[in-house]
């Protein structure tokens, strides 16, 4: 167990200079077996179940933390968060690195590019 403060995927990507959107990163991590989709009941009667991301055992072993939320009755019961100290190693894991390379090569995801700067 660690006292390290966990951060969101968006924060982790930004602070580690990984040029992916959270949606693209989730696709990579899911395909690499680090996270999975789980289902919960919708908060609105008659609606289909909602899905959310949670760490798999492999993901947990590589720095993804399934945090229990305080509002399980109205939202996702778990929020996948990331340990900053293990985030680089997560992306260096062979499953993740190979999946990222393949998804980029096949055009399934694209790296973010810097937006052109507007002249003043």
PDB file of C-alpha atoms in Angstrom:
ATOM      1  CA  UNK A   1       0.000   0.000   0.000  1.00  0.00           C
ATOM      2  CA  UNK A   2       1.228   3.498  -0.781  1.00  0.00           C
ATOM      3  CA  UNK A   3       0.392   6.978   0.465  1.00  0.00           C
ATOM      4  CA  UNK A   4       0.958   8.388  -3.018  1.00  0.00           C
ATOM      5  CA  UNK A   5      -1.867  10.567  -4.279  1.00  0.00           C
ATOM      6  CA  UNK A   6      -3.521   9.148  -7.372  1.00  0.00           C
ATOM      7  CA  UNK A   7      -4.385  11.280 -10.396  1.00  0.00           C
ATOM      8  CA  UNK A   8      -6.770  11.063 -13.320  1.00  0.00           C
ATOM      9  CA  UNK A   9      -5.747   9.637 -16.670  1.00  0.00           C
ATOM     10  CA  UNK A  10      -5.874  13.102 -18.253  1.00  0.00           C
ATOM     11  CA  UNK A  11      -3.575  14.504 -15.549  1.00  0.00           C
ATOM     12  CA  UNK A  12      -1.189  11.566 -15.884  1.00  0.00           C
ATOM     13  CA  UNK A  13      -0.985  11.848 -19.682  1.00  0.00           C
ATOM     14  CA  UNK A  14      -0.326  15.574 -19.474  1.00  0.00           C
ATOM     15  CA  UNK A  15       2.265  15.405 -16.702  1.00  0.00           C
ATOM     16  CA  UNK A  16       4.165  12.614 -18.473  1.00  0.00           C
ATOM     17  CA  UNK A  17       4.086  14.253 -21.904  1.00  0.00           C
ATOM     18  CA  UNK A  18       2.112  11.476 -23.587  1.00  0.00           C
ATOM     19  CA  UNK A  19       0.395  12.982 -26.623  1.00  0.00           C
ATOM     20  CA  UNK A  20      -2.857  11.015 -26.475  1.00  0.00           C
ATOM     21  CA  UNK A  21      -6.387  11.923 -25.527  1.00  0.00           C
ATOM     22  CA  UNK A  22      -7.848  10.066 -22.570  1.00  0.00           C
ATOM     23  CA  UNK A  23     -10.215   8.270 -24.983  1.00  0.00           C
ATOM     24  CA  UNK A  24      -7.297   7.003 -27.084  1.00  0.00           C
ATOM     25  CA  UNK A  25      -5.290   6.055 -24.000  1.00  0.00           C
ATOM     26  CA  UNK A  26      -8.274   4.093 -22.659  1.00  0.00           C
ATOM     27  CA  UNK A  27      -8.453   2.170 -25.960  1.00  0.00           C
ATOM     28  CA  UNK A  28      -4.768   1.265 -25.676  1.00  0.00           C
ATOM     29  CA  UNK A  29      -4.953   0.292 -22.005  1.00  0.00           C
ATOM     30  CA  UNK A  30      -8.122  -1.742 -22.605  1.00  0.00           C
ATOM     31  CA  UNK A  31      -6.630  -3.616 -25.573  1.00  0.00           C
ATOM     32  CA  UNK A  32      -3.464  -4.248 -23.543  1.00  0.00           C
ATOM     33  CA  UNK A  33      -5.487  -5.843 -20.731  1.00  0.00           C
ATOM     34  CA  UNK A  34      -4.820  -3.131 -18.150  1.00  0.00           C
ATOM     35  CA  UNK A  35      -8.397  -1.879 -17.813  1.00  0.00           C
ATOM     36  CA  UNK A  36     -11.824  -3.352 -18.480  1.00  0.00           C
ATOM     37  CA  UNK A  37     -15.358  -2.112 -18.932  1.00  0.00           C
ATOM     38  CA  UNK A  38     -17.776  -2.879 -16.131  1.00  0.00           C
ATOM     39  CA  UNK A  39     -21.491  -2.202 -16.037  1.00  0.00           C
ATOM     40  CA  UNK A  40     -23.717  -0.483 -13.511  1.00  0.00           C
ATOM     41  CA  UNK A  41     -27.404   0.280 -13.499  1.00  0.00           C
ATOM     42  CA  UNK A  42     -28.441   3.562 -15.016  1.00  0.00           C
ATOM     43  CA  UNK A  43     -29.664   6.191 -12.586  1.00  0.00           C
ATOM     44  CA  UNK A  44     -32.741   6.624 -14.783  1.00  0.00           C
ATOM     45  CA  UNK A  45     -35.377   3.881 -14.811  1.00  0.00           C
ATOM     46  CA  UNK A  46     -35.795   2.019 -18.087  1.00  0.00           C
ATOM     47  CA  UNK A  47     -32.381   2.991 -19.456  1.00  0.00           C
ATOM     48  CA  UNK A  48     -29.740   0.421 -20.384  1.00  0.00           C
ATOM     49  CA  UNK A  49     -26.805  -0.172 -18.047  1.00  0.00           C
ATOM     50  CA  UNK A  50     -23.940   2.327 -18.100  1.00  0.00           C
ATOM     51  CA  UNK A  51     -20.330   1.246 -18.437  1.00  0.00           C
ATOM     52  CA  UNK A  52     -17.229   2.525 -16.693  1.00  0.00           C
ATOM     53  CA  UNK A  53     -13.512   1.717 -16.685  1.00  0.00           C
ATOM     54  CA  UNK A  54     -11.859  -0.295 -13.925  1.00  0.00           C
ATOM     55  CA  UNK A  55      -8.363  -1.727 -13.556  1.00  0.00           C
ATOM     56  CA  UNK A  56      -7.790  -5.415 -14.166  1.00  0.00           C
ATOM     57  CA  UNK A  57      -5.438  -7.365 -11.904  1.00  0.00           C
ATOM     58  CA  UNK A  58      -2.658  -6.689 -14.420  1.00  0.00           C
ATOM     59  CA  UNK A  59      -3.508  -2.984 -14.371  1.00  0.00           C
ATOM     60  CA  UNK A  60      -3.497  -2.877 -10.596  1.00  0.00           C
ATOM     61  CA  UNK A  61      -0.091  -4.568 -10.576  1.00  0.00           C
ATOM     62  CA  UNK A  62       1.165  -1.786 -12.860  1.00  0.00           C
ATOM     63  CA  UNK A  63      -0.077   1.285 -10.983  1.00  0.00           C
ATOM     64  CA  UNK A  64      -3.769   1.652 -11.802  1.00  0.00           C
ATOM     65  CA  UNK A  65      -5.906   1.990  -8.682  1.00  0.00           C
ATOM     66  CA  UNK A  66      -9.616   1.190  -8.437  1.00  0.00           C
ATOM     67  CA  UNK A  67     -10.840   3.910  -6.088  1.00  0.00           C
ATOM     68  CA  UNK A  68     -14.219   3.491  -4.476  1.00  0.00           C
ATOM     69  CA  UNK A  69     -16.416   6.530  -5.010  1.00  0.00           C
ATOM     70  CA  UNK A  70     -18.658   8.109  -2.416  1.00  0.00           C
ATOM     71  CA  UNK A  71     -21.603   8.366  -4.765  1.00  0.00           C
ATOM     72  CA  UNK A  72     -22.042   4.762  -5.900  1.00  0.00           C
ATOM     73  CA  UNK A  73     -25.823   5.136  -5.906  1.00  0.00           C
ATOM     74  CA  UNK A  74     -25.757   7.869  -8.573  1.00  0.00           C
ATOM     75  CA  UNK A  75     -22.542   7.243 -10.489  1.00  0.00           C
ATOM     76  CA  UNK A  76     -19.759   4.817 -11.160  1.00  0.00           C
ATOM     77  CA  UNK A  77     -18.908   2.799  -8.043  1.00  0.00           C
ATOM     78  CA  UNK A  78     -15.213   2.783  -8.986  1.00  0.00           C
ATOM     79  CA  UNK A  79     -12.961   5.379 -10.581  1.00  0.00           C
ATOM     80  CA  UNK A  80      -9.745   4.154 -12.210  1.00  0.00           C
ATOM     81  CA  UNK A  81      -6.911   6.429 -11.053  1.00  0.00           C
ATOM     82  CA  UNK A  82      -3.174   6.326 -11.676  1.00  0.00           C
ATOM     83  CA  UNK A  83      -0.063   6.392  -9.496  1.00  0.00           C
ATOM     84  CA  UNK A  84       2.229   9.060 -10.972  1.00  0.00           C
ATOM     85  CA  UNK A  85       5.367   7.165  -9.919  1.00  0.00           C
ATOM     86  CA  UNK A  86       4.311   4.088 -11.930  1.00  0.00           C
ATOM     87  CA  UNK A  87       2.793   5.778 -14.984  1.00  0.00           C
ATOM     88  CA  UNK A  88       5.932   5.710 -17.145  1.00  0.00           C
ATOM     89  CA  UNK A  89       6.461   2.036 -16.347  1.00  0.00           C
ATOM     90  CA  UNK A  90       2.821   1.319 -17.226  1.00  0.00           C
ATOM     91  CA  UNK A  91       3.384   2.712 -20.733  1.00  0.00           C
ATOM     92  CA  UNK A  92       6.696   0.859 -21.023  1.00  0.00           C
ATOM     93  CA  UNK A  93       5.012  -2.478 -20.212  1.00  0.00           C
ATOM     94  CA  UNK A  94       5.364  -4.743 -23.280  1.00  0.00           C
ATOM     95  CA  UNK A  95       1.581  -5.231 -23.645  1.00  0.00           C
ATOM     96  CA  UNK A  96       0.964  -1.480 -23.625  1.00  0.00           C
ATOM     97  CA  UNK A  97       3.952  -0.525 -25.791  1.00  0.00           C
ATOM     98  CA  UNK A  98       3.110  -3.129 -28.459  1.00  0.00           C
ATOM     99  CA  UNK A  99      -0.577  -2.234 -28.428  1.00  0.00           C
ATOM    100  CA  UNK A 100       0.173   1.483 -28.689  1.00  0.00           C
ATOM    101  CA  UNK A 101       2.527   0.944 -31.622  1.00  0.00           C
ATOM    102  CA  UNK A 102       0.023  -1.299 -33.449  1.00  0.00           C
ATOM    103  CA  UNK A 103      -2.924   1.067 -32.885  1.00  0.00           C
ATOM    104  CA  UNK A 104      -0.910   4.055 -34.119  1.00  0.00           C
ATOM    105  CA  UNK A 105       0.362   2.106 -37.156  1.00  0.00           C
ATOM    106  CA  UNK A 106      -3.140   0.901 -38.034  1.00  0.00           C
ATOM    107  CA  UNK A 107      -4.657   4.352 -37.569  1.00  0.00           C
ATOM    108  CA  UNK A 108      -7.000   3.223 -34.780  1.00  0.00           C
ATOM    109  CA  UNK A 109      -5.754   6.121 -32.672  1.00  0.00           C
ATOM    110  CA  UNK A 110      -3.777   9.251 -33.431  1.00  0.00           C
ATOM    111  CA  UNK A 111      -1.289  11.178 -31.375  1.00  0.00           C
ATOM    112  CA  UNK A 112      -2.382  14.671 -30.418  1.00  0.00           C
ATOM    113  CA  UNK A 113      -0.681  17.444 -32.279  1.00  0.00           C
ATOM    114  CA  UNK A 114      -0.205  20.930 -30.968  1.00  0.00           C
ATOM    115  CA  UNK A 115      -2.804  23.363 -32.233  1.00  0.00           C
ATOM    116  CA  UNK A 116      -1.440  26.115 -34.427  1.00  0.00           C
ATOM    117  CA  UNK A 117      -0.827  29.310 -32.469  1.00  0.00           C
ATOM    118  CA  UNK A 118      -2.984  32.280 -33.376  1.00  0.00           C
ATOM    119  CA  UNK A 119      -1.054  35.452 -34.089  1.00  0.00           C
ATOM    120  CA  UNK A 120      -1.864  38.292 -31.695  1.00  0.00           C
TER     121      UNK A 120
END
